[in-house]
PDB file of C-alpha atoms in Angstrom:
ATOM      1  CA  MET V   1      93.815 -11.889  14.457  1.00 78.00           C
ATOM      2  CA  ASN V   2      92.469  -9.603  11.757  1.00 92.00           C
ATOM      3  CA  GLU V   3      88.863  -8.518  11.845  1.00 96.00           C
ATOM      4  CA  PHE V   4      86.714  -7.259   8.996  1.00 97.00           C
ATOM      5  CA  TYR V   5      83.181  -6.145   8.373  1.00 97.00           C
ATOM      6  CA  VAL V   6      81.482  -8.025   5.561  1.00 98.00           C
ATOM      7  CA  PRO V   7      78.615  -5.787   4.403  1.00 97.00           C
ATOM      8  CA  THR V   8      76.137  -8.266   3.015  1.00 97.00           C
ATOM      9  CA  ASP V   9      72.690  -8.242   1.479  1.00 96.00           C
ATOM     10  CA  VAL V  10      70.438 -11.009   0.234  1.00 97.00           C
ATOM     11  CA  GLU V  11      67.315 -11.020  -1.862  1.00 96.00           C
ATOM     12  CA  THR V  12      64.835 -13.792  -1.128  1.00 97.00           C
ATOM     13  CA  THR V  13      61.292 -15.020  -1.716  1.00 97.00           C
ATOM     14  CA  GLY V  14      60.337 -14.381   1.916  1.00 96.00           C
ATOM     15  CA  LEU V  15      61.599 -13.994   5.450  1.00 95.00           C
ATOM     16  CA  HIS V  16      62.083 -17.578   6.649  1.00 96.00           C
ATOM     17  CA  PRO V  17      64.455 -20.055   4.971  1.00 97.00           C
ATOM     18  CA  TRP V  18      63.284 -22.840   7.299  1.00 96.00           C
ATOM     19  CA  LYS V  19      59.761 -22.374   5.866  1.00 95.00           C
ATOM     20  CA  GLY V  20      61.064 -22.950   2.347  1.00 95.00           C
ATOM     21  CA  HIS V  21      61.682 -19.359   1.291  1.00 96.00           C
ATOM     22  CA  LEU V  22      64.497 -19.240  -1.243  1.00 98.00           C
ATOM     23  CA  LEU V  23      67.766 -17.351  -1.396  1.00 98.00           C
ATOM     24  CA  LEU V  24      67.814 -15.603  -4.786  1.00 98.00           C
ATOM     25  CA  GLU V  25      70.739 -13.176  -4.706  1.00 97.00           C
ATOM     26  CA  LEU V  26      73.767 -12.451  -2.529  1.00 98.00           C
ATOM     27  CA  ALA V  27      76.186  -9.539  -2.592  1.00 97.00           C
ATOM     28  CA  ALA V  28      79.006  -8.573  -0.241  1.00 98.00           C
ATOM     29  CA  TYR V  29      82.102  -6.466   0.268  1.00 97.00           C
ATOM     30  CA  VAL V  30      84.960  -6.757   2.743  1.00 98.00           C
ATOM     31  CA  ILE V  31      85.823  -3.533   4.573  1.00 97.00           C
ATOM     32  CA  VAL V  32      88.171  -2.365   7.305  1.00 94.00           C
ATOM     33  CA  PRO V  33      86.196  -1.955  10.558  1.00 92.00           C
ATOM     34  CA  SER V  34      87.249   1.623  11.117  1.00 90.00           C
ATOM     35  CA  TYR V  35      85.743   4.824   9.749  1.00 89.00           C
ATOM     36  CA  PRO V  36      85.882   5.750   6.838  1.00 90.00           C
ATOM     37  CA  TYR V  37      85.401   2.000   6.158  1.00 93.00           C
ATOM     38  CA  GLU V  38      87.883   1.330   3.369  1.00 94.00           C
ATOM     39  CA  VAL V  39      86.798  -1.372   0.929  1.00 96.00           C
ATOM     40  CA  VAL V  40      89.326  -4.215   0.911  1.00 95.00           C
ATOM     41  CA  ALA V  41      87.539  -6.484  -1.563  1.00 96.00           C
ATOM     42  CA  GLY V  42      84.427  -6.648  -3.606  1.00 92.00           C
ATOM     43  CA  PRO V  43      81.918  -6.659  -4.737  1.00 96.00           C
ATOM     44  CA  PHE V  44      81.018 -10.317  -4.563  1.00 98.00           C
ATOM     45  CA  GLU V  45      77.828 -10.949  -6.497  1.00 97.00           C
ATOM     46  CA  ALA V  46      75.788 -14.071  -7.135  1.00 98.00           C
ATOM     47  CA  VAL V  47      72.353 -14.832  -8.453  1.00 98.00           C
ATOM     48  CA  ILE V  48      71.234 -18.302  -7.388  1.00 98.00           C
ATOM     49  CA  GLN V  49      69.804 -20.605 -10.033  1.00 98.00           C
ATOM     50  CA  HIS V  50      66.110 -21.384  -9.585  1.00 98.00           C
ATOM     51  CA  ASP V  51      63.136 -22.222 -11.739  1.00 97.00           C
ATOM     52  CA  ARG V  52      61.687 -18.755 -12.301  1.00 96.00           C
ATOM     53  CA  GLU V  53      58.056 -19.837 -12.174  1.00 96.00           C
ATOM     54  CA  LYS V  54      58.435 -21.913  -9.010  1.00 96.00           C
ATOM     55  CA  ALA V  55      60.319 -19.170  -7.158  1.00 97.00           C
ATOM     56  CA  PHE V  56      57.857 -16.492  -8.293  1.00 97.00           C
ATOM     57  CA  ASN V  57      54.803 -18.514  -7.252  1.00 96.00           C
ATOM     58  CA  GLN V  58      56.038 -19.093  -3.722  1.00 93.00           C
ATOM     59  CA  ALA V  59      56.630 -15.390  -3.067  1.00 95.00           C
ATOM     60  CA  SER V  60      54.049 -12.984  -1.660  1.00 93.00           C
ATOM     61  CA  PRO V  61      52.520 -10.438  -4.065  1.00 94.00           C
ATOM     62  CA  TYR V  62      54.721  -7.733  -2.494  1.00 95.00           C
ATOM     63  CA  VAL V  63      57.896  -9.741  -3.177  1.00 95.00           C
ATOM     64  CA  GLN V  64      56.664 -10.723  -6.637  1.00 96.00           C
ATOM     65  CA  ASP V  65      56.224  -7.045  -7.534  1.00 96.00           C
ATOM     66  CA  MET V  66      59.534  -6.036  -5.938  1.00 94.00           C
ATOM     67  CA  HIS V  67      61.636  -8.559  -7.873  1.00 96.00           C
ATOM     68  CA  THR V  68      59.657  -7.961 -11.078  1.00 96.00           C
ATOM     69  CA  ALA V  69      60.577  -4.270 -10.856  1.00 95.00           C
ATOM     70  CA  THR V  70      64.280  -5.080 -10.387  1.00 94.00           C
ATOM     71  CA  GLY V  71      64.349  -7.810 -13.048  1.00 96.00           C
ATOM     72  CA  LEU V  72      65.632 -10.423 -10.613  1.00 97.00           C
ATOM     73  CA  TRP V  73      63.090 -13.093 -11.627  1.00 97.00           C
ATOM     74  CA  ASP V  74      64.425 -12.991 -15.188  1.00 97.00           C
ATOM     75  CA  ARG V  75      68.011 -13.589 -14.026  1.00 97.00           C
ATOM     76  CA  LEU V  76      67.333 -16.734 -11.959  1.00 97.00           C
ATOM     77  CA  GLU V  77      67.503 -19.372 -14.699  1.00 96.00           C
ATOM     78  CA  ASP V  78      71.019 -18.186 -15.652  1.00 97.00           C
ATOM     79  CA  GLY V  79      72.152 -18.105 -12.028  1.00 98.00           C
ATOM     80  CA  GLU V  80      74.650 -20.377 -10.296  1.00 98.00           C
ATOM     81  CA  PRO V  81      73.803 -23.546  -8.397  1.00 98.00           C
ATOM     82  CA  ILE V  82      73.614 -22.853  -4.655  1.00 98.00           C
ATOM     83  CA  ALA V  83      76.495 -25.220  -3.770  1.00 98.00           C
ATOM     84  CA  GLN V  84      78.734 -23.415  -6.254  1.00 98.00           C
ATOM     85  CA  VAL V  85      77.799 -20.040  -4.744  1.00 98.00           C
ATOM     86  CA  ASP V  86      78.660 -21.363  -1.279  1.00 98.00           C
ATOM     87  CA  GLU V  87      82.082 -22.588  -2.440  1.00 98.00           C
ATOM     88  CA  ARG V  88      82.783 -19.404  -4.391  1.00 98.00           C
ATOM     89  CA  PHE V  89      81.718 -17.083  -1.550  1.00 98.00           C
ATOM     90  CA  ARG V  90      83.869 -18.867   1.033  1.00 98.00           C
ATOM     91  CA  ALA V  91      86.843 -18.909  -1.362  1.00 98.00           C
ATOM     92  CA  TRP V  92      86.330 -15.191  -2.058  1.00 98.00           C
ATOM     93  CA  LEU V  93      86.316 -14.434   1.681  1.00 98.00           C
ATOM     94  CA  LYS V  94      89.594 -16.329   2.108  1.00 98.00           C
ATOM     95  CA  GLU V  95      91.186 -14.678  -0.949  1.00 97.00           C
ATOM     96  CA  SER V  96      90.093 -11.303   0.422  1.00 97.00           C
ATOM     97  CA  GLY V  97      92.107 -11.903   3.589  1.00 97.00           C
ATOM     98  CA  VAL V  98      89.200 -12.834   5.845  1.00 97.00           C
ATOM     99  CA  GLY V  99      90.399 -15.669   8.048  1.00 97.00           C
ATOM    100  CA  PHE V 100      88.253 -18.158   9.924  1.00 98.00           C
ATOM    101  CA  ARG V 101      85.698 -16.275  12.057  1.00 97.00           C
ATOM    102  CA  GLU V 102      87.307 -12.910  11.232  1.00 97.00           C
ATOM    103  CA  GLY V 103      84.427 -11.498   9.166  1.00 98.00           C
ATOM    104  CA  TYR V 104      81.355  -9.971  10.801  1.00 98.00           C
ATOM    105  CA  ILE V 105      78.237  -9.747   8.646  1.00 98.00           C
ATOM    106  CA  LEU V 106      77.166  -6.105   8.621  1.00 97.00           C
ATOM    107  CA  GLY V 107      73.845  -5.079   7.183  1.00 96.00           C
ATOM    108  CA  ASN V 108      70.378  -3.661   7.556  1.00 93.00           C
ATOM    109  CA  SER V 109      68.217  -6.265   9.280  1.00 92.00           C
ATOM    110  CA  ALA V 110      71.359  -8.407   9.228  1.00 96.00           C
ATOM    111  CA  ARG V 111      69.719 -11.294  11.077  1.00 96.00           C
ATOM    112  CA  LEU V 112      67.690 -11.997   7.917  1.00 96.00           C
ATOM    113  CA  ASP V 113      70.867 -12.083   5.813  1.00 96.00           C
ATOM    114  CA  ALA V 114      72.597 -14.311   8.367  1.00 98.00           C
ATOM    115  CA  ASN V 115      69.607 -16.692   8.544  1.00 98.00           C
ATOM    116  CA  PHE V 116      69.696 -17.263   4.792  1.00 98.00           C
ATOM    117  CA  ILE V 117      73.492 -17.628   4.736  1.00 98.00           C
ATOM    118  CA  ASP V 118      73.349 -20.075   7.662  1.00 98.00           C
ATOM    119  CA  TYR V 119      70.641 -22.130   5.976  1.00 98.00           C
ATOM    120  CA  TYR V 120      71.734 -22.131   2.325  1.00 98.00           C
ATOM    121  CA  LEU V 121      75.480 -21.407   2.448  1.00 98.00           C
ATOM    122  CA  PRO V 122      76.740 -23.521   5.369  1.00 98.00           C
ATOM    123  CA  LYS V 123      80.424 -23.495   4.370  1.00 98.00           C
ATOM    124  CA  SER V 124      80.414 -19.718   4.124  1.00 98.00           C
ATOM    125  CA  ALA V 125      78.421 -19.394   7.343  1.00 98.00           C
ATOM    126  CA  GLU V 126      80.939 -21.554   9.168  1.00 98.00           C
ATOM    127  CA  TRP V 127      83.784 -19.324   7.919  1.00 98.00           C
ATOM    128  CA  LEU V 128      82.136 -16.053   8.962  1.00 98.00           C
ATOM    129  CA  HIS V 129      81.946 -14.931  12.577  1.00 97.00           C
ATOM    130  CA  TYR V 130      78.774 -15.934  14.393  1.00 96.00           C
ATOM    131  CA  ARG V 131      78.278 -12.358  15.624  1.00 96.00           C
ATOM    132  CA  ILE V 132      76.581  -9.860  13.334  1.00 97.00           C
ATOM    133  CA  ILE V 133      76.403  -6.083  13.232  1.00 97.00           C
ATOM    134  CA  ASP V 134      72.884  -4.901  12.534  1.00 97.00           C
ATOM    135  CA  VAL V 135      72.933  -1.357  11.178  1.00 96.00           C
ATOM    136  CA  THR V 136      69.150  -1.027  11.499  1.00 94.00           C
ATOM    137  CA  SER V 137      69.419  -1.647  15.249  1.00 95.00           C
ATOM    138  CA  LEU V 138      72.373   0.721  15.567  1.00 95.00           C
ATOM    139  CA  GLY V 139      70.379   3.398  13.741  1.00 94.00           C
ATOM    140  CA  THR V 140      67.377   2.944  16.027  1.00 94.00           C
ATOM    141  CA  TYR V 141      69.548   3.011  19.148  1.00 95.00           C
ATOM    142  CA  SER V 142      71.431   6.099  17.943  1.00 94.00           C
ATOM    143  CA  ARG V 143      68.182   7.912  17.151  1.00 94.00           C
ATOM    144  CA  LEU V 144      66.512   7.084  20.466  1.00 96.00           C
ATOM    145  CA  GLU V 145      69.531   7.580  22.731  1.00 94.00           C
ATOM    146  CA  PHE V 146      71.419  10.399  21.025  1.00 93.00           C
ATOM    147  CA  GLY V 147      68.981  12.019  18.609  1.00 93.00           C
ATOM    148  CA  VAL V 148      70.926  10.989  15.514  1.00 92.00           C
ATOM    149  CA  PRO V 149      68.704  11.860  12.546  1.00 90.00           C
ATOM    150  CA  VAL V 150      67.479   9.013  10.381  1.00 86.00           C
ATOM    151  CA  LEU V 151      69.208   8.706   7.029  1.00 85.00           C
ATOM    152  CA  GLU V 152      66.554   8.339   4.346  1.00 82.00           C
ATOM    153  CA  LYS V 153      67.022   5.339   2.081  1.00 76.00           C
ATOM    154  CA  VAL V 154      65.734   4.476  -1.366  1.00 74.00           C
ATOM    155  CA  GLY V 155      65.278   0.767  -0.671  1.00 69.00           C
ATOM    156  CA  ALA V 156      66.142  -0.458  -4.165  1.00 71.00           C
ATOM    157  CA  HIS V 157      65.863  -4.142  -3.179  1.00 79.00           C
ATOM    158  CA  GLN V 158      68.892  -4.937  -5.284  1.00 85.00           C
ATOM    159  CA  ALA V 159      71.655  -6.478  -3.238  1.00 90.00           C
ATOM    160  CA  LEU V 160      74.558  -4.205  -4.243  1.00 89.00           C
ATOM    161  CA  GLN V 161      72.532  -0.997  -4.051  1.00 90.00           C
ATOM    162  CA  ASP V 162      71.176  -2.024  -0.651  1.00 92.00           C
ATOM    163  CA  ILE V 163      74.751  -2.530   0.592  1.00 93.00           C
ATOM    164  CA  ASP V 164      75.635   0.957  -0.629  1.00 93.00           C
ATOM    165  CA  GLU V 165      72.755   2.305   1.478  1.00 93.00           C
ATOM    166  CA  THR V 166      73.940   0.284   4.480  1.00 93.00           C
ATOM    167  CA  MET V 167      77.440   1.735   4.087  1.00 94.00           C
ATOM    168  CA  ALA V 168      76.038   5.260   3.839  1.00 93.00           C
ATOM    169  CA  GLU V 169      73.966   4.666   6.973  1.00 94.00           C
ATOM    170  CA  ILE V 170      76.805   3.248   9.110  1.00 93.00           C
ATOM    171  CA  SER V 171      79.041   6.128   7.964  1.00 93.00           C
ATOM    172  CA  HIS V 172      76.294   8.619   8.860  1.00 93.00           C
ATOM    173  CA  ILE V 173      75.831   7.096  12.329  1.00 93.00           C
ATOM    174  CA  THR V 174      79.585   7.008  12.952  1.00 93.00           C
ATOM    175  CA  LYS V 175      80.024  10.638  11.875  1.00 92.00           C
ATOM    176  CA  GLU V 176      77.107  11.793  14.041  1.00 91.00           C
ATOM    177  CA  LEU V 177      78.290   9.939  17.147  1.00 90.00           C
ATOM    178  CA  THR V 178      81.988  10.726  16.839  1.00 88.00           C
ATOM    179  CA  CYS V 179      81.999  14.042  14.962  1.00 77.00           C
ATOM    180  CA  ALA V 180      84.327  12.412  12.421  1.00 59.00           C
ATOM    181  CA  ASP V 181      84.829  14.102   9.072  1.00 58.00           C
TER     182      ASP V 181
END
């Protein structure tokens, strides 16, 4: 069995898909689960098609401002239907060499990403492993237990840039804990 990390990030209208918050954007890579984390495939990128006004109005003012600054609201109407994104993401995982349950979602606050994938992308969720690797939790643990300094992040709230920050953080933690170069 092969195993891969699937660094993933989503942009949404809120924190809870089961309360009607929408999945707006998804990005992912496939990487080898060994430092220095070689990229095997990616990026995968998708903006999900939504009525801009409806999506905007259901978001909190904080989220409205965040996605206005990134331009995400303006890209929604030209996005892909959610079912198409689900099919395309699962096919991309397979084409990238990720077999059934061989890809672990890796991300900052990865439970949020997994919740939205589980809820809106069920075919992809079924293909991915049910375990996740939460870099935020690893960073907190490493800081509290071993004094690993926090890596400052920009927090761009754009899926691909957020994945880049996640990759920098997991590399930083790995280097600090293992003295790898």
